[in-house]
Amino acid sequence: MSRPIGLDAEGVCFSHGAVSILNEVNGSFAPGTVTALIGPNGAGKSTLLRVLAGELKPSAGCVRMNGQSLDTLSSQELALKRSVMSQSSRIVFDFLVEEVLRMGWLGSRQGLKQGLENVIVACEIEPLLGRTFNTLSGGEQQRIQFARALLQIRSDNATHDPNYLLLDEPTSNLDVAHELAVLRLAREVISDQVGVVVVLHDLNLASRFADQLMLLKNGQVQALGAPEEVLDSELLSQVYATPLRVERHNELNRLMIYS
Amino acid sequence: MATGVLGSDPDLTLDVEKTLRSRRTKVGILAIGAGVLFCFGLVVGAVPLSLPAIVTGTASEFELVVFESIRAPRVILAGFVGAALGIAGAALQGLFRNPLADPGLIGVSAGAALGAISMIVLGEQLNLPEWIEPYAIPLAAITGALLVTGFLYGFASAFGHFSIVTLLLVGIAINALSTVGIGAFEYLSDDRQLRSLVFWMMGSFGRAQWTTLIPAMMVMGLSIGFLVSQARSLDLLQLGEADAEFLGVNTARLKRIVVIGTAFGVGSAVALSGIIGFVGLVVPHLVRLMIGPGHVHLLPGAAFLGAGLMIAADMVARIIIVPAEIPVSLVTSAFGAPFFLWLIARVRPV
């Protein structure tokens, strides 16, 4: 395959009026990996995700998806290549859970049934079928939206180019068990040539599920690399302006962050 | 790209398909209902008619004249106006993601009314060529509706983001301005014009005639077709503008089509029959209760139910004080206004 692959931010700046929100962000998000965007509130994590999704146009720099600048792709083309789970949104009318799920399917009619079944089983949301989306709890709604984003990624089988799944705090309303389940699924999809970028607040989850971490503060990248490189007691304490300690937990064999 | 994460259960999606099939059936039932009411509308009235007699040619000449030049155009007009208003309401509610939206709300009806009224009052001074006279009021109404929506669109997009709240607020201002304009024309008009104007403001299908009905039918039919073609995009829009865009919907284009499609449908409806309130509000809500919120079924359902209810309301208006009649908008408002209050109490604050 000669085409370059990957989702790349090249010198991305974004400002809202006079306020600079992202400043010269560079980063590469490869298919087959999970990248977590971490950093304190207002660091620009969600904004970066929206720029990567093509919703916001960078005021300078550009984002390339598999070598093509996002500017050159129509929203239909983009929809087949990447799916986005935004922070929870409300639906006014009384749509059924399965109707909301189906909204994510962009493929052929014939593939819908199988695609739908796969995500329903994978996300364990069968008990929620037949209910009105509005009557679900915030966490349940979030699981449905995650399943919908997953279905959207699965509906592209036209090309072999990698796809991307962008998640903005997908677990903010979930209990511990569902939090782990969602992130495990996010890890599972990367085996299908999918690159995952996820905004996470929980540093322990980030260190456990991500292959790459991007630490942001005031719109600037403070560190980018494997969790072992980025999660450093001194760096984190300085970025979050609060004392934090990173230790390797021998029994679990992973880094733990203590406040 | 079935990854076969776990085993799959073949019965899982069966219920979904059953639900969708039953929704299609319900749309069919609404269509049949509209057809039955259409036939009733043709025979019921100050002069009772018999369809078999008309078809077999045994009806008297008088009955044939009543059928051809009074009854048929009137019932057809009622059906088309009901369909156009019902579907316009459903599409606007979808666009605004607000069950209280209505063609009247964003100022389209008021704009059309202002256009039509200015033609009623000033038309005589314009010395229009004779052939254009029957179309003058419809054209003025469509122009009014388009000016309003065009202005709405331009005004809202001048701020870079065509947000739905902006549109609603500007709509309120336009409604107020149109009221000023209508009031001014009322003041300018003479007694005869005022009578015609007031009756027209209350809405009636009494003046249906083929010369204006046929072009209006084509315009309303096109408007209905355009709006139905946007069903899936309107569904996706319910996830929010950004999420719809993530799923490939060109939201700017969708808004343009819905706004223009509504303007043409409502403009020609208002031109031929005056302002008929609450149909665009009530009908989509009833269809949502009966069938569901998905626009693939909601939009055609609203067209059929709107047509049926409007024909029924017109029948009531025609026969309640035979041989005179009351404006049809009195009927729709008598049922619609209490419904509106109930709806306000029921809808959760957005």
XYZ file of C-alpha atoms in Angstrom, chain B:
350
model
C -16.539 -6.325 8.645
C -18.137 -8.821 10.978
C -15.590 -9.531 13.623
C -17.750 -12.095 15.364
C -16.884 -10.781 18.791
C -19.240 -13.200 20.434
C -21.905 -15.556 19.185
C -24.895 -13.774 17.671
C -28.544 -14.323 18.406
C -30.654 -14.501 15.244
C -33.875 -13.358 16.953
C -32.322 -10.216 18.338
C -33.342 -7.777 15.627
C -36.603 -9.476 14.732
C -38.599 -7.175 16.991
C -37.073 -4.108 15.370
C -38.184 -5.267 11.956
C -41.638 -6.044 13.258
C -41.923 -2.521 14.700
C -40.878 -1.001 11.387
C -43.332 -3.125 9.431
C -46.180 -2.110 11.716
C -45.201 1.544 11.230
C -45.455 1.159 7.483
C -48.882 -0.400 7.950
C -49.992 2.525 10.100
C -48.919 5.022 7.426
C -50.994 2.965 4.988
C -53.989 3.135 7.324
C -53.640 6.933 7.519
C -53.545 7.075 3.714
C -56.691 4.967 3.450
C -58.366 7.135 6.095
C -57.514 10.263 4.108
C -58.993 8.610 1.005
C -62.226 7.720 2.794
C -62.587 11.243 4.185
C -61.893 12.597 0.705
C -64.865 10.614 -0.671
C -67.046 11.743 2.238
C -66.005 15.346 1.619
C -67.101 15.050 -2.001
C -70.640 13.917 -1.181
C -71.432 15.786 2.065
C -72.544 19.421 1.932
C -75.370 21.881 1.398
C -76.148 19.977 -1.802
C -75.756 16.264 -1.020
C -74.178 14.379 -3.911
C -73.926 10.711 -4.760
C -70.612 9.452 -6.119
C -72.118 6.480 -7.978
C -74.616 8.824 -9.673
C -71.808 11.127 -10.799
C -69.640 8.287 -12.060
C -72.470 6.578 -13.934
C -73.751 9.899 -15.342
C -77.204 9.676 -13.749
C -76.678 12.852 -11.715
C -78.535 15.991 -12.710
C -76.766 18.815 -14.513
C -76.997 20.987 -11.407
C -75.354 18.293 -9.307
C -72.581 17.921 -11.888
C -71.891 21.654 -11.849
C -71.771 21.658 -8.043
C -69.414 18.689 -8.134
C -67.074 19.984 -10.824
C -66.736 23.639 -10.013
C -67.448 23.803 -6.279
C -67.144 20.541 -4.374
C -64.200 18.805 -6.052
C -61.794 21.782 -6.124
C -62.722 22.621 -2.542
C -62.077 19.156 -1.128
C -58.895 18.741 -3.165
C -57.649 22.118 -1.931
C -58.438 21.178 1.676
C -56.526 17.904 1.270
C -53.461 19.526 -0.281
C -53.358 22.395 2.218
C -53.708 19.941 5.115
C -50.920 17.773 3.721
C -48.631 20.748 3.053
C -49.184 22.257 6.525
C -48.882 18.895 8.294
C -45.624 17.969 6.640
C -44.224 21.505 6.979
C -44.912 21.360 10.717
C -43.275 17.942 11.027
C -40.192 19.059 9.073
C -39.806 22.312 11.037
C -40.217 20.505 14.362
C -37.506 18.119 13.243
C -35.271 20.948 12.094
C -35.693 22.901 15.341
C -35.717 19.742 17.475
C -38.677 21.321 19.190
C -42.183 19.834 19.250
C -43.665 23.318 19.582
C -42.327 24.568 16.244
C -44.898 25.424 13.617
C -44.877 27.185 10.218
C -46.411 30.166 11.983
C -43.526 30.256 14.435
C -40.665 31.279 12.166
C -42.830 33.883 10.467
C -43.472 32.026 7.205
C -47.263 32.140 7.525
C -47.216 35.783 8.588
C -44.906 36.672 5.705
C -47.197 34.904 3.252
C -50.222 36.628 4.793
C -48.563 40.035 4.519
C -47.740 39.387 0.860
C -51.291 38.287 0.087
C -52.918 41.130 2.028
C -50.782 43.760 0.338
C -52.004 42.362 -2.986
C -55.654 42.378 -1.855
C -55.443 46.011 -0.785
C -53.049 47.446 -3.373
C -53.679 45.062 -6.267
C -56.310 47.229 -7.934
C -53.887 50.116 -8.262
C -51.267 47.984 -9.992
C -53.239 47.546 -13.249
C -51.973 43.996 -13.690
C -52.617 42.285 -17.043
C -55.814 40.293 -16.905
C -54.271 36.837 -17.297
C -52.098 37.270 -14.232
C -54.869 38.486 -11.930
C -55.970 35.095 -10.541
C -52.334 34.283 -9.696
C -51.487 37.674 -8.217
C -52.404 36.834 -4.606
C -50.758 33.371 -4.588
C -47.600 34.786 -6.129
C -47.537 37.622 -3.618
C -47.988 35.127 -0.752
C -45.207 32.831 -1.955
C -43.007 35.894 -2.444
C -43.798 36.974 1.116
C -42.974 33.519 2.494
C -39.757 33.360 0.512
C -38.698 36.875 1.501
C -39.162 35.938 5.137
C -37.258 32.663 4.902
C -34.601 34.204 2.676
C -34.142 37.018 5.146
C -34.113 34.531 8.038
C -31.466 32.491 6.333
C -29.320 35.477 5.376
C -29.654 37.103 8.768
C -28.829 33.938 10.669
C -25.896 32.899 8.479
C -24.423 36.410 8.681
C -23.442 35.418 12.197
C -21.394 32.551 10.816
C -23.385 29.878 12.550
C -26.958 29.237 11.489
C -28.074 28.218 14.948
C -31.602 27.112 15.605
C -32.124 29.434 18.553
C -31.122 32.418 16.411
C -33.643 31.357 13.799
C -36.449 31.109 16.347
C -35.701 34.501 17.881
C -35.516 36.209 14.508
C -38.788 34.455 13.618
C -40.491 36.063 16.598
C -39.284 39.485 15.464
C -40.504 38.859 11.909
C -43.913 37.799 13.182
C -44.177 41.060 15.097
C -43.123 43.085 12.057
C -45.624 41.276 9.828
C -48.369 42.026 12.321
C -47.476 45.708 12.037
C -47.650 45.494 8.242
C -50.961 43.615 8.283
C -52.408 46.162 10.698
C -51.325 49.019 8.452
C -53.014 47.433 5.437
C -56.179 46.835 7.444
C -56.214 50.541 8.240
C -55.729 51.441 4.560
C -58.380 49.127 3.193
C -61.977 50.127 2.443
C -65.013 48.318 3.863
C -65.309 45.790 1.051
C -61.598 44.941 1.145
C -61.703 44.691 4.912
C -64.500 42.133 4.782
C -62.639 39.998 2.280
C -59.451 40.446 4.239
C -60.915 39.428 7.581
C -62.654 36.408 6.126
C -59.435 35.408 4.384
C -57.410 35.853 7.580
C -59.662 33.343 9.288
C -59.088 30.778 6.605
C -61.525 29.106 4.257
C -61.529 26.774 1.272
C -64.666 28.446 -0.071
C -62.952 30.206 -2.919
C -61.193 27.212 -4.440
C -61.106 27.319 -8.241
C -59.207 25.221 -10.746
C -57.178 28.088 -12.287
C -55.296 28.724 -9.063
C -55.679 25.258 -7.597
C -53.727 23.367 -10.261
C -50.489 25.411 -10.054
C -50.773 25.481 -6.253
C -51.201 21.685 -6.212
C -47.983 21.325 -8.195
C -46.076 23.656 -5.869
C -47.391 21.943 -2.725
C -46.709 18.517 -4.236
C -43.091 19.495 -4.969
C -42.696 20.880 -1.469
C -43.986 17.622 0.027
C -41.643 15.581 -2.163
C -38.605 17.670 -1.239
C -39.341 17.422 2.467
C -39.938 13.640 2.355
C -36.575 13.190 0.633
C -34.859 14.638 3.719
C -36.331 12.091 6.143
C -33.131 10.279 7.094
C -31.122 13.487 7.428
C -33.799 14.896 9.737
C -33.556 11.733 11.857
C -29.802 12.107 12.187
C -30.195 15.793 13.032
C -31.989 14.709 16.214
C -28.590 13.601 17.576
C -27.487 17.247 17.402
C -26.017 19.316 14.597
C -22.421 18.269 15.201
C -23.275 14.567 15.490
C -25.399 14.701 12.324
C -22.451 16.252 10.513
C -20.217 13.439 11.860
C -22.626 10.987 10.225
C -22.243 12.690 6.856
C -25.238 15.049 6.859
C -24.616 18.368 5.148
C -26.572 20.301 7.774
C -26.361 23.652 5.967
C -27.922 22.084 2.872
C -30.548 20.273 4.944
C -31.635 23.516 6.605
C -31.813 25.259 3.247
C -34.010 22.544 1.747
C -36.344 22.415 4.746
C -36.667 26.209 4.924
C -37.300 26.645 1.186
C -39.544 23.586 0.900
C -41.621 24.836 3.815
C -41.803 28.360 2.376
C -43.240 27.128 -0.935
C -45.696 24.733 0.684
C -46.932 27.143 3.342
C -46.869 30.145 0.985
C -49.168 28.551 -1.557
C -51.394 27.080 1.171
C -51.833 30.483 2.834
C -52.452 32.156 -0.519
C -55.369 29.945 -1.470
C -57.012 29.427 1.874
C -55.780 32.049 4.323
C -54.189 31.371 7.684
C -55.302 28.052 9.146
C -53.811 27.625 12.573
C -52.574 24.668 14.584
C -52.645 22.025 11.831
C -48.862 22.180 11.477
C -48.509 21.845 15.216
C -51.090 19.212 16.116
C -50.828 16.797 13.178
C -47.133 15.873 13.540
C -47.613 15.361 17.246
C -50.537 12.983 16.717
C -48.539 11.034 14.141
C -45.629 10.766 16.566
C -47.969 9.342 19.199
C -49.518 6.915 16.705
C -46.478 5.841 14.709
C -43.243 7.124 16.199
C -40.746 9.937 15.747
C -38.771 8.520 12.776
C -39.179 10.934 9.857
C -39.328 8.213 7.204
C -42.793 7.399 8.509
C -43.601 10.668 10.278
C -43.413 12.889 7.188
C -45.752 10.900 4.908
C -47.949 10.131 7.933
C -48.268 13.848 8.710
C -49.175 14.560 5.080
C -51.959 11.947 5.077
C -53.316 12.812 8.519
C -53.124 16.546 7.728
C -55.087 15.989 4.529
C -57.715 13.833 6.255
C -58.184 16.142 9.244
C -58.373 19.229 7.060
C -61.033 17.678 4.837
C -62.969 16.679 7.971
C -62.610 20.157 9.518
C -63.827 21.711 6.288
C -66.835 19.378 6.277
C -67.703 20.527 9.786
C -67.294 24.171 8.731
C -69.587 23.598 5.746
C -72.438 21.710 7.385
C -72.615 23.102 10.909
C -74.840 26.053 9.913
C -76.131 25.051 6.449
C -76.565 26.862 4.101
C -74.027 29.322 5.534
C -70.559 28.226 6.644
C -67.978 29.192 9.245
C -64.267 29.777 8.554
C -62.411 26.465 8.767
C -59.758 28.008 11.011
C -62.409 28.403 13.715
C -62.766 24.625 13.666
C -59.043 23.862 13.658
C -58.318 26.460 16.354
C -61.186 25.288 18.557
C -59.527 21.878 18.712
C -55.937 23.007 18.223
C -55.596 25.718 20.856
C -56.522 23.526 23.862
C -54.252 20.843 22.410
C -51.444 23.407 22.248
C -51.931 24.218 25.949
C -51.878 20.529 26.811
C -48.709 20.146 24.766
C -46.966 23.017 26.547
C -47.797 21.446 29.899
C -46.562 18.064 28.736
C -43.335 18.962 26.948
C -40.344 18.905 29.217
C -38.439 22.185 29.242
C -35.768 22.121 26.538
